Amino acid sequence: MPRPLAGIDRFPRIRLGHVPTPLDAAPNLGAALGIELWIKRDDCTGLAFGGNKVRQLEFYLGDARARGADTVLITGAVQSNFVRLAAAGARQLGMDIHIQLEERVDDADDLHRASGNVLLDRLLGATLHPFPAGEDEAAADAALERLARSLADEGAKPYVIHLGVDHPPLGGLGYVLAAGEVMEQGRARGFGFDGVVCASGSALTHAGTLVGMRAIGEAMPVHGICVRRDRSLQRRRVARRAAELAAMIDRADIGLDESDVDASDEVHAPGYGKLNDAIREAISMAARLEALLLDPVYTGKAMAGLIAHVRSGRIRAGSRVLFLHTGGLPAIFAYGARLEHWLSSEDG
Ligand SMILES: *Cc1c(COP(=O)(O)O)cnc(C)c1O
């Protein structure tokens, strides 16, 4: 019988992460919410503080190396985890790294611009390029392409990791594989899951997980929590990326469409990278009940979405839920002043 994910084998991949990452029980937080909660610890992938982009970069950098590249270019928000991990992966492969940083968060302070991921980008020796118009993916990619051409003129062999949806979602393949990995870990303990919750940004983690689950015959909902745009735009994006991924691995037969894409934005306002009360509550509950650290941009918001789903009944009491911890922890320090402000108002 052919393996359900055999189509992935044709994509070049390099190993960057420590996998399988742990699957941890979260009994205290689960009890407080009235569910059985499990955490897939993709904050523990290793590589320069780790996170979900490590699995994605195994395919981008595999492609880069297969094409003979010696210089990687990537664009992202100032506190992007993706660019930090691209820098780390490029360094391990002996490649140069250029990072374009987009100003997406308008209440950013000096810590935001210098600490957390930015500090790590600089420690890794990345060349940083500012990009003021942060909300336009096509423009950010076009600027990156211009930079790649000028580096090529100087003799470099550049490889661009694009932000927009006009390029193949190679990184999603990492989560197609991760879905199989976590189901295997559940099986070893004798169970499956009633649902999965993850942050949904570029959509590659969400779409990859969804395709990976359906490809191995798992039908549970994959609840994406919007961290970047509203749910109607995000559903369309996830559906498109999922269809592309299914086709790439020769599994167009799983027939995903938008009706199978679950994305919600109840906890998204006021927007990308901004704190709200639901995020603060989620960060606080996870830390104090479980010593589980969440970041303010992605995993704090994803956990806030999980809590909202439990309270609204969309996730039923008593169900066994898998929360995908996608990392992002360096941003805690970049948001230090804003988090401290909240903690001291709590004390007062
Ligand atoms: C990028 C990122 C996400 C979102 O993943 P996508 O694949 O872009 O949707 C979630 N969590 C963290 C920590 C991230 O860095």
CSV table of C-alpha atoms and ligand atoms in Angstrom, one decimal:
chain,number,residue,atom,x,y,z
A,1,MET,CA,0.0,0.0,0.0
A,2,PRO,CA,1.4,3.4,-0.9
A,3,ARG,CA,2.2,5.6,2.1
A,4,PRO,CA,-0.3,8.5,2.4
A,5,LEU,CA,2.4,11.2,2.4
A,6,ALA,CA,4.8,9.7,-0.1
A,7,GLY,CA,4.4,12.7,-2.3
A,8,ILE,CA,6.5,14.8,0.1
A,9,ASP,CA,9.6,12.8,-0.6
A,10,ARG,CA,10.4,14.7,-3.8
A,11,PHE,CA,10.8,18.0,-2.0
A,12,PRO,CA,14.4,18.6,-0.8
A,13,ARG,CA,14.6,18.9,3.0
A,14,ILE,CA,17.3,19.6,5.5
A,15,ARG,CA,17.0,18.7,9.1
A,16,LEU,CA,17.1,21.7,11.4
A,17,GLY,CA,14.8,20.8,14.3
A,18,HIS,CA,14.7,18.3,17.2
A,19,VAL,CA,11.8,16.2,16.3
A,20,PRO,CA,9.6,14.7,17.4
A,21,THR,CA,8.9,17.6,19.8
A,22,PRO,CA,7.3,16.6,23.1
A,23,LEU,CA,3.5,16.1,23.6
A,24,ASP,CA,2.8,17.3,27.1
A,25,ALA,CA,-0.3,17.0,29.3
A,26,ALA,CA,-1.6,20.3,30.7
A,27,PRO,CA,-3.8,18.9,33.5
A,28,ASN,CA,-4.1,22.1,35.6
A,29,LEU,CA,-5.0,24.4,32.7
A,30,GLY,CA,-7.2,21.7,31.3
A,31,ALA,CA,-9.1,21.3,34.6
A,32,ALA,CA,-9.6,25.0,34.9
A,33,LEU,CA,-11.2,25.0,31.4
A,34,GLY,CA,-13.1,21.7,31.8
A,35,ILE,CA,-11.3,19.9,29.0
A,36,GLU,CA,-8.5,17.4,28.6
A,37,LEU,CA,-5.7,19.6,27.3
A,38,TRP,CA,-2.5,18.4,25.5
A,39,ILE,CA,0.3,20.7,24.2
A,40,LYS,CA,2.4,19.9,21.2
A,41,ARG,CA,5.6,21.6,22.1
A,42,ASP,CA,6.8,23.1,18.9
A,43,ASP,CA,8.3,25.9,21.0
A,44,CYS,CA,10.9,23.1,21.7
A,45,THR,CA,12.1,22.5,18.2
A,46,GLY,CA,15.6,23.7,19.1
A,47,LEU,CA,17.5,26.1,16.8
A,48,ALA,CA,18.0,29.5,18.3
A,49,PHE,CA,14.9,29.5,20.6
A,50,GLY,CA,12.9,27.4,18.1
A,51,GLY,CA,9.2,27.6,17.0
A,52,ASN,CA,7.0,26.5,14.1
A,53,LYS,CA,9.1,28.1,11.4
A,54,VAL,CA,11.8,25.5,12.0
A,55,ARG,CA,9.7,22.8,10.4
A,56,GLN,CA,8.8,25.2,7.6
A,57,LEU,CA,12.4,26.3,7.0
A,58,GLU,CA,13.5,22.6,6.6
A,59,PHE,CA,11.8,22.8,3.2
A,60,TYR,CA,12.6,26.4,2.2
A,61,LEU,CA,16.3,26.0,3.0
A,62,GLY,CA,16.3,22.5,1.5
A,63,ASP,CA,15.1,24.1,-1.7
A,64,ALA,CA,17.7,26.9,-1.4
A,65,ARG,CA,20.5,24.5,-1.0
A,66,ALA,CA,19.2,22.3,-3.9
A,67,ARG,CA,19.3,25.4,-6.1
A,68,GLY,CA,22.9,26.2,-5.1
A,69,ALA,CA,22.0,29.4,-3.2
A,70,ASP,CA,24.5,31.1,-0.9
A,71,THR,CA,22.4,34.0,0.4
A,72,VAL,CA,18.9,33.9,1.9
A,73,LEU,CA,16.5,36.8,1.8
A,74,ILE,CA,13.3,37.1,3.9
A,75,THR,CA,10.8,39.7,4.9
A,76,GLY,CA,8.7,39.9,8.1
A,77,ALA,CA,7.4,42.1,10.9
A,78,VAL,CA,10.0,43.7,13.2
A,79,GLN,CA,9.4,41.0,15.8
A,80,SER,CA,9.1,38.2,13.3
A,81,ASN,CA,10.1,34.7,14.5
A,82,PHE,CA,10.3,33.5,10.9
A,83,VAL,CA,13.2,35.9,10.0
A,84,ARG,CA,15.1,35.1,13.2
A,85,LEU,CA,14.9,31.4,12.4
A,86,ALA,CA,15.7,31.9,8.8
A,87,ALA,CA,18.9,33.7,9.9
A,88,ALA,CA,19.7,30.8,12.3
A,89,GLY,CA,19.1,28.1,9.6
A,90,ALA,CA,21.1,30.1,7.0
A,91,ARG,CA,24.0,30.4,9.4
A,92,GLN,CA,24.0,26.6,10.1
A,93,LEU,CA,24.2,26.1,6.3
A,94,GLY,CA,27.0,28.6,6.0
A,95,MET,CA,24.8,31.1,4.0
A,96,ASP,CA,24.5,34.8,4.2
A,97,ILE,CA,21.2,36.3,5.4
A,98,HIS,CA,19.3,39.5,4.5
A,99,ILE,CA,16.2,40.4,6.5
A,100,GLN,CA,13.7,43.1,5.6
A,101,LEU,CA,11.8,44.3,8.6
A,102,GLU,CA,8.3,45.7,8.1
A,103,GLU,CA,6.8,48.3,10.5
A,104,ARG,CA,3.4,46.6,11.2
A,105,VAL,CA,2.7,47.6,14.8
A,106,ASP,CA,2.0,51.3,15.2
A,107,ASP,CA,2.4,51.4,19.0
A,108,ALA,CA,5.9,49.9,18.9
A,109,ASP,CA,8.4,51.3,21.5
A,110,ASP,CA,12.2,51.2,21.6
A,111,LEU,CA,12.3,47.7,23.2
A,112,HIS,CA,10.1,46.5,20.3
A,113,ARG,CA,12.7,47.7,17.8
A,114,ALA,CA,15.8,46.5,19.6
A,115,SER,CA,15.0,43.6,21.9
A,116,GLY,CA,13.6,40.1,21.4
A,117,ASN,CA,13.9,38.8,17.9
A,118,VAL,CA,15.7,41.9,16.6
A,119,LEU,CA,18.5,41.4,19.1
A,120,LEU,CA,18.8,37.7,18.0
A,121,ASP,CA,18.8,38.7,14.3
A,122,ARG,CA,21.7,41.0,15.0
A,123,LEU,CA,23.5,38.4,17.1
A,124,LEU,CA,23.2,36.0,14.2
A,125,GLY,CA,24.8,38.6,12.0
A,126,ALA,CA,21.9,39.2,9.6
A,127,THR,CA,21.9,42.3,7.4
A,128,LEU,CA,18.8,44.2,8.3
A,129,HIS,CA,16.8,46.4,5.8
A,130,PRO,CA,13.9,48.6,7.0
A,131,PHE,CA,10.6,48.5,5.1
A,132,PRO,CA,8.1,51.1,6.2
A,133,ALA,CA,4.8,50.0,4.5
A,134,GLY,CA,4.1,46.9,6.5
A,135,GLU,CA,0.7,45.8,5.4
A,136,ASP,CA,1.4,45.2,1.7
A,137,GLU,CA,2.7,41.7,1.1
A,138,ALA,CA,3.1,42.2,-2.7
A,139,ALA,CA,5.1,45.3,-2.1
A,140,ALA,CA,7.3,43.7,0.5
A,141,ASP,CA,8.0,40.8,-1.8
A,142,ALA,CA,8.8,43.1,-4.7
A,143,ALA,CA,11.3,45.1,-2.5
A,144,LEU,CA,12.9,41.8,-1.6
A,145,GLU,CA,13.2,40.8,-5.2
A,146,ARG,CA,14.9,44.1,-6.0
A,147,LEU,CA,17.4,43.5,-3.2
A,148,ALA,CA,18.0,39.9,-4.5
A,149,ARG,CA,18.7,41.3,-8.0
A,150,SER,CA,21.3,43.8,-6.7
A,151,LEU,CA,23.0,41.0,-4.6
A,152,ALA,CA,23.0,38.8,-7.7
A,153,ASP,CA,24.7,41.7,-9.6
A,154,GLU,CA,27.4,41.6,-7.0
A,155,GLY,CA,27.9,37.8,-7.6
A,156,ALA,CA,25.7,36.3,-4.9
A,157,LYS,CA,23.3,33.4,-5.5
A,158,PRO,CA,20.2,34.6,-3.7
A,159,TYR,CA,17.2,32.6,-2.5
A,160,VAL,CA,14.0,34.6,-1.7
A,161,ILE,CA,11.5,33.3,0.9
A,162,HIS,CA,8.4,35.1,-0.1
A,163,LEU,CA,5.6,36.4,2.1
A,164,GLY,CA,2.7,36.5,-0.5
A,165,VAL,CA,0.5,33.7,-1.8
A,166,ASP,CA,1.8,33.8,-5.3
A,167,HIS,CA,4.6,31.3,-4.5
A,168,PRO,CA,4.4,27.6,-3.5
A,169,PRO,CA,3.6,27.0,0.2
A,170,LEU,CA,6.7,24.9,0.7
A,171,GLY,CA,6.8,25.6,4.4
A,172,GLY,CA,3.4,24.0,4.9
A,173,LEU,CA,4.9,20.6,4.1
A,174,GLY,CA,6.5,20.7,7.6
A,175,TYR,CA,3.1,20.7,9.2
A,176,VAL,CA,1.8,18.0,6.9
A,177,LEU,CA,4.5,15.9,8.5
A,178,ALA,CA,3.9,17.3,12.0
A,179,ALA,CA,0.3,16.2,11.9
A,180,GLY,CA,1.4,12.6,11.4
A,181,GLU,CA,4.0,13.0,14.1
A,182,VAL,CA,1.5,14.1,16.8
A,183,MET,CA,-1.1,11.5,15.9
A,184,GLU,CA,1.6,8.9,16.3
A,185,GLN,CA,2.4,10.3,19.8
A,186,GLY,CA,-1.3,10.2,20.7
A,187,ARG,CA,-1.6,6.6,19.4
A,188,ALA,CA,1.4,5.5,21.6
A,189,ARG,CA,-0.7,6.7,24.6
A,190,GLY,CA,-3.8,5.0,23.3
A,191,PHE,CA,-5.9,8.0,22.1
A,192,GLY,CA,-6.7,10.5,19.4
A,193,PHE,CA,-7.9,14.1,19.7
A,194,ASP,CA,-11.3,15.7,19.4
A,195,GLY,CA,-9.8,18.9,18.0
A,196,VAL,CA,-6.7,20.9,17.3
A,197,VAL,CA,-6.1,24.6,18.0
A,198,CYS,CA,-3.4,26.6,16.4
A,199,ALA,CA,-2.5,30.2,15.5
A,200,SER,CA,-3.3,31.1,11.8
A,201,GLY,CA,-1.1,33.8,10.3
A,202,SER,CA,0.6,33.1,6.9
A,203,ALA,CA,-1.7,30.1,7.1
A,204,LEU,CA,1.0,27.5,6.4
A,205,THR,CA,0.8,25.9,9.8
A,206,HIS,CA,-3.0,25.8,9.8
A,207,ALA,CA,-3.2,24.6,6.2
A,208,GLY,CA,-0.4,22.1,6.6
A,209,THR,CA,-1.9,20.6,9.7
A,210,LEU,CA,-5.3,20.4,8.1
A,211,VAL,CA,-4.0,18.6,5.0
A,212,GLY,CA,-1.7,16.4,7.1
A,213,MET,CA,-4.7,15.3,9.2
A,214,ARG,CA,-7.0,14.7,6.3
A,215,ALA,CA,-4.3,12.8,4.3
A,216,ILE,CA,-4.0,10.2,7.1
A,217,GLY,CA,-7.7,9.9,7.5
A,218,GLU,CA,-8.2,12.1,10.6
A,219,ALA,CA,-11.4,14.1,10.5
A,220,MET,CA,-11.2,16.3,13.7
A,221,PRO,CA,-11.7,20.1,13.4
A,222,VAL,CA,-8.5,22.1,13.1
A,223,HIS,CA,-9.5,25.4,14.8
A,224,GLY,CA,-7.3,28.2,13.4
A,225,ILE,CA,-7.2,31.4,15.5
A,226,CYS,CA,-6.7,34.5,13.3
A,227,VAL,CA,-3.6,36.5,14.3
A,228,ARG,CA,-3.2,38.6,11.2
A,229,ARG,CA,-6.4,39.3,9.4
A,230,ASP,CA,-10.2,38.7,9.7
A,231,ARG,CA,-11.8,35.3,9.4
A,232,SER,CA,-13.3,35.6,5.9
A,233,LEU,CA,-10.0,36.6,4.4
A,234,GLN,CA,-8.1,34.0,6.4
A,235,ARG,CA,-10.5,31.2,5.5
A,236,ARG,CA,-10.0,31.9,1.9
A,237,ARG,CA,-6.2,32.0,2.4
A,238,VAL,CA,-6.1,28.7,4.3
A,239,ALA,CA,-8.4,27.0,1.7
A,240,ARG,CA,-6.1,28.1,-1.1
A,241,ARG,CA,-2.9,27.1,0.6
A,242,ALA,CA,-4.5,23.7,1.7
A,243,ALA,CA,-5.5,23.0,-1.9
A,244,GLU,CA,-2.1,23.8,-3.2
A,245,LEU,CA,-0.4,21.6,-0.5
A,246,ALA,CA,-2.7,18.7,-1.2
A,247,ALA,CA,-1.9,19.0,-4.9
A,248,MET,CA,1.9,19.2,-4.2
A,249,ILE,CA,1.8,15.9,-2.4
A,250,ASP,CA,-0.4,14.2,-4.9
A,251,ARG,CA,-3.4,14.1,-2.5
A,252,ALA,CA,-5.8,16.3,-4.4
A,253,ASP,CA,-8.2,13.4,-3.6
A,254,ILE,CA,-8.7,14.6,-0.1
A,255,GLY,CA,-10.9,17.3,-1.6
A,256,LEU,CA,-10.6,20.1,0.9
A,257,ASP,CA,-12.7,23.2,0.4
A,258,GLU,CA,-13.5,26.3,2.3
A,259,SER,CA,-16.3,24.6,4.3
A,260,ASP,CA,-13.6,22.4,6.0
A,261,VAL,CA,-11.6,25.5,7.0
A,262,ASP,CA,-12.3,26.7,10.6
A,263,ALA,CA,-10.9,30.1,11.3
A,264,SER,CA,-12.1,32.5,14.0
A,265,ASP,CA,-11.2,36.1,14.9
A,266,GLU,CA,-13.1,36.7,18.2
A,267,VAL,CA,-9.9,37.5,20.0
A,268,HIS,CA,-8.1,39.3,17.1
A,269,ALA,CA,-9.0,42.9,17.7
A,270,PRO,CA,-7.4,45.4,17.8
A,271,GLY,CA,-5.1,43.7,15.3
A,272,TYR,CA,-1.8,42.1,14.5
A,273,GLY,CA,0.7,42.1,17.4
A,274,LYS,CA,-1.5,44.1,19.8
A,275,LEU,CA,-2.4,43.0,23.2
A,276,ASN,CA,-6.0,42.7,24.5
A,277,ASP,CA,-7.6,41.4,27.7
A,278,ALA,CA,-8.2,37.9,26.3
A,279,ILE,CA,-4.5,37.5,25.4
A,280,ARG,CA,-3.5,38.8,28.9
A,281,GLU,CA,-5.8,36.3,30.6
A,282,ALA,CA,-4.5,33.4,28.4
A,283,ILE,CA,-0.9,34.2,29.0
A,284,SER,CA,-1.5,34.6,32.8
A,285,MET,CA,-3.5,31.3,33.1
A,286,ALA,CA,-1.0,29.3,31.2
A,287,ALA,CA,1.9,30.7,33.1
A,288,ARG,CA,0.4,30.4,36.6
A,289,LEU,CA,-1.4,27.1,36.2
A,290,GLU,CA,1.0,25.2,34.0
A,291,ALA,CA,4.4,27.2,33.9
A,292,LEU,CA,3.6,27.3,30.2
A,293,LEU,CA,5.0,30.5,28.6
A,294,LEU,CA,3.0,32.0,25.7
A,295,ASP,CA,4.0,34.9,23.5
A,296,PRO,CA,1.8,38.1,23.1
A,297,VAL,CA,1.5,37.9,19.3
A,298,TYR,CA,0.7,34.3,18.4
A,299,THR,CA,0.4,31.6,21.1
A,300,GLY,CA,-1.2,34.0,23.6
A,301,LYS,CA,-3.8,34.9,21.1
A,302,ALA,CA,-4.2,31.2,20.0
A,303,MET,CA,-4.8,30.2,23.6
A,304,ALA,CA,-7.2,33.0,24.1
A,305,GLY,CA,-9.1,31.7,21.1
A,306,LEU,CA,-9.1,28.2,22.6
A,307,ILE,CA,-10.5,29.6,25.9
A,308,ALA,CA,-13.2,31.5,23.9
A,309,HIS,CA,-14.2,28.3,22.0
A,310,VAL,CA,-14.5,26.4,25.3
A,311,ARG,CA,-16.7,29.2,26.8
A,312,SER,CA,-18.9,29.4,23.8
A,313,GLY,CA,-19.3,25.6,23.6
A,314,ARG,CA,-17.7,25.3,20.2
A,315,ILE,CA,-15.2,23.1,22.0
A,316,ARG,CA,-17.3,20.8,24.2
A,317,ALA,CA,-16.7,20.3,27.9
A,318,GLY,CA,-14.6,17.2,28.5
A,319,SER,CA,-13.2,16.9,25.0
A,320,ARG,CA,-9.5,16.1,24.4
A,321,VAL,CA,-7.9,19.1,22.7
A,322,LEU,CA,-4.5,19.5,21.2
A,323,PHE,CA,-3.0,23.0,21.4
A,324,LEU,CA,-0.1,23.6,19.0
A,325,HIS,CA,2.5,25.7,20.8
A,326,THR,CA,4.2,27.4,17.9
A,327,GLY,CA,6.9,29.2,19.8
A,328,GLY,CA,7.5,32.9,19.6
A,329,LEU,CA,8.9,33.3,23.1
A,330,PRO,CA,11.6,36.0,22.3
A,331,ALA,CA,8.8,38.4,21.7
A,332,ILE,CA,7.9,38.3,25.4
A,333,PHE,CA,11.0,40.5,26.0
A,334,ALA,CA,10.2,42.9,23.2
A,335,TYR,CA,6.8,43.4,24.7
A,336,GLY,CA,8.3,43.7,28.2
A,337,ALA,CA,7.3,47.3,28.9
A,338,ARG,CA,3.7,46.6,27.8
A,339,LEU,CA,3.5,43.4,29.9
A,340,GLU,CA,5.1,45.0,32.9
A,341,HIS,CA,2.6,47.8,32.7
A,342,TRP,CA,-0.3,45.3,32.9
A,343,LEU,CA,1.4,43.3,35.7
A,344,SER,CA,1.8,46.3,37.9
A,345,SER,CA,-1.8,47.5,37.3
A,346,GLU,CA,-2.8,44.0,38.4
A,347,ASP,CA,-0.9,44.3,41.7
A,348,GLY,CA,-2.3,47.8,42.3
B,1,LIG,C1,4.6,32.6,12.3
B,1,LIG,C2,4.1,32.1,13.6
B,1,LIG,C3,2.7,31.6,13.7
B,1,LIG,C4,1.8,31.5,12.6
B,1,LIG,O1,2.2,30.5,11.7
B,1,LIG,P1,1.8,30.6,10.2
B,1,LIG,O2,2.3,29.3,9.6
B,1,LIG,O3,2.5,31.8,9.6
B,1,LIG,O4,0.3,30.7,10.1
B,1,LIG,C5,2.3,31.1,15.0
B,1,LIG,N1,3.1,31.2,16.0
B,1,LIG,C6,4.4,31.7,16.0
B,1,LIG,C7,5.2,31.8,17.2
B,1,LIG,C8,4.9,32.2,14.8
B,1,LIG,O5,6.1,32.7,14.7
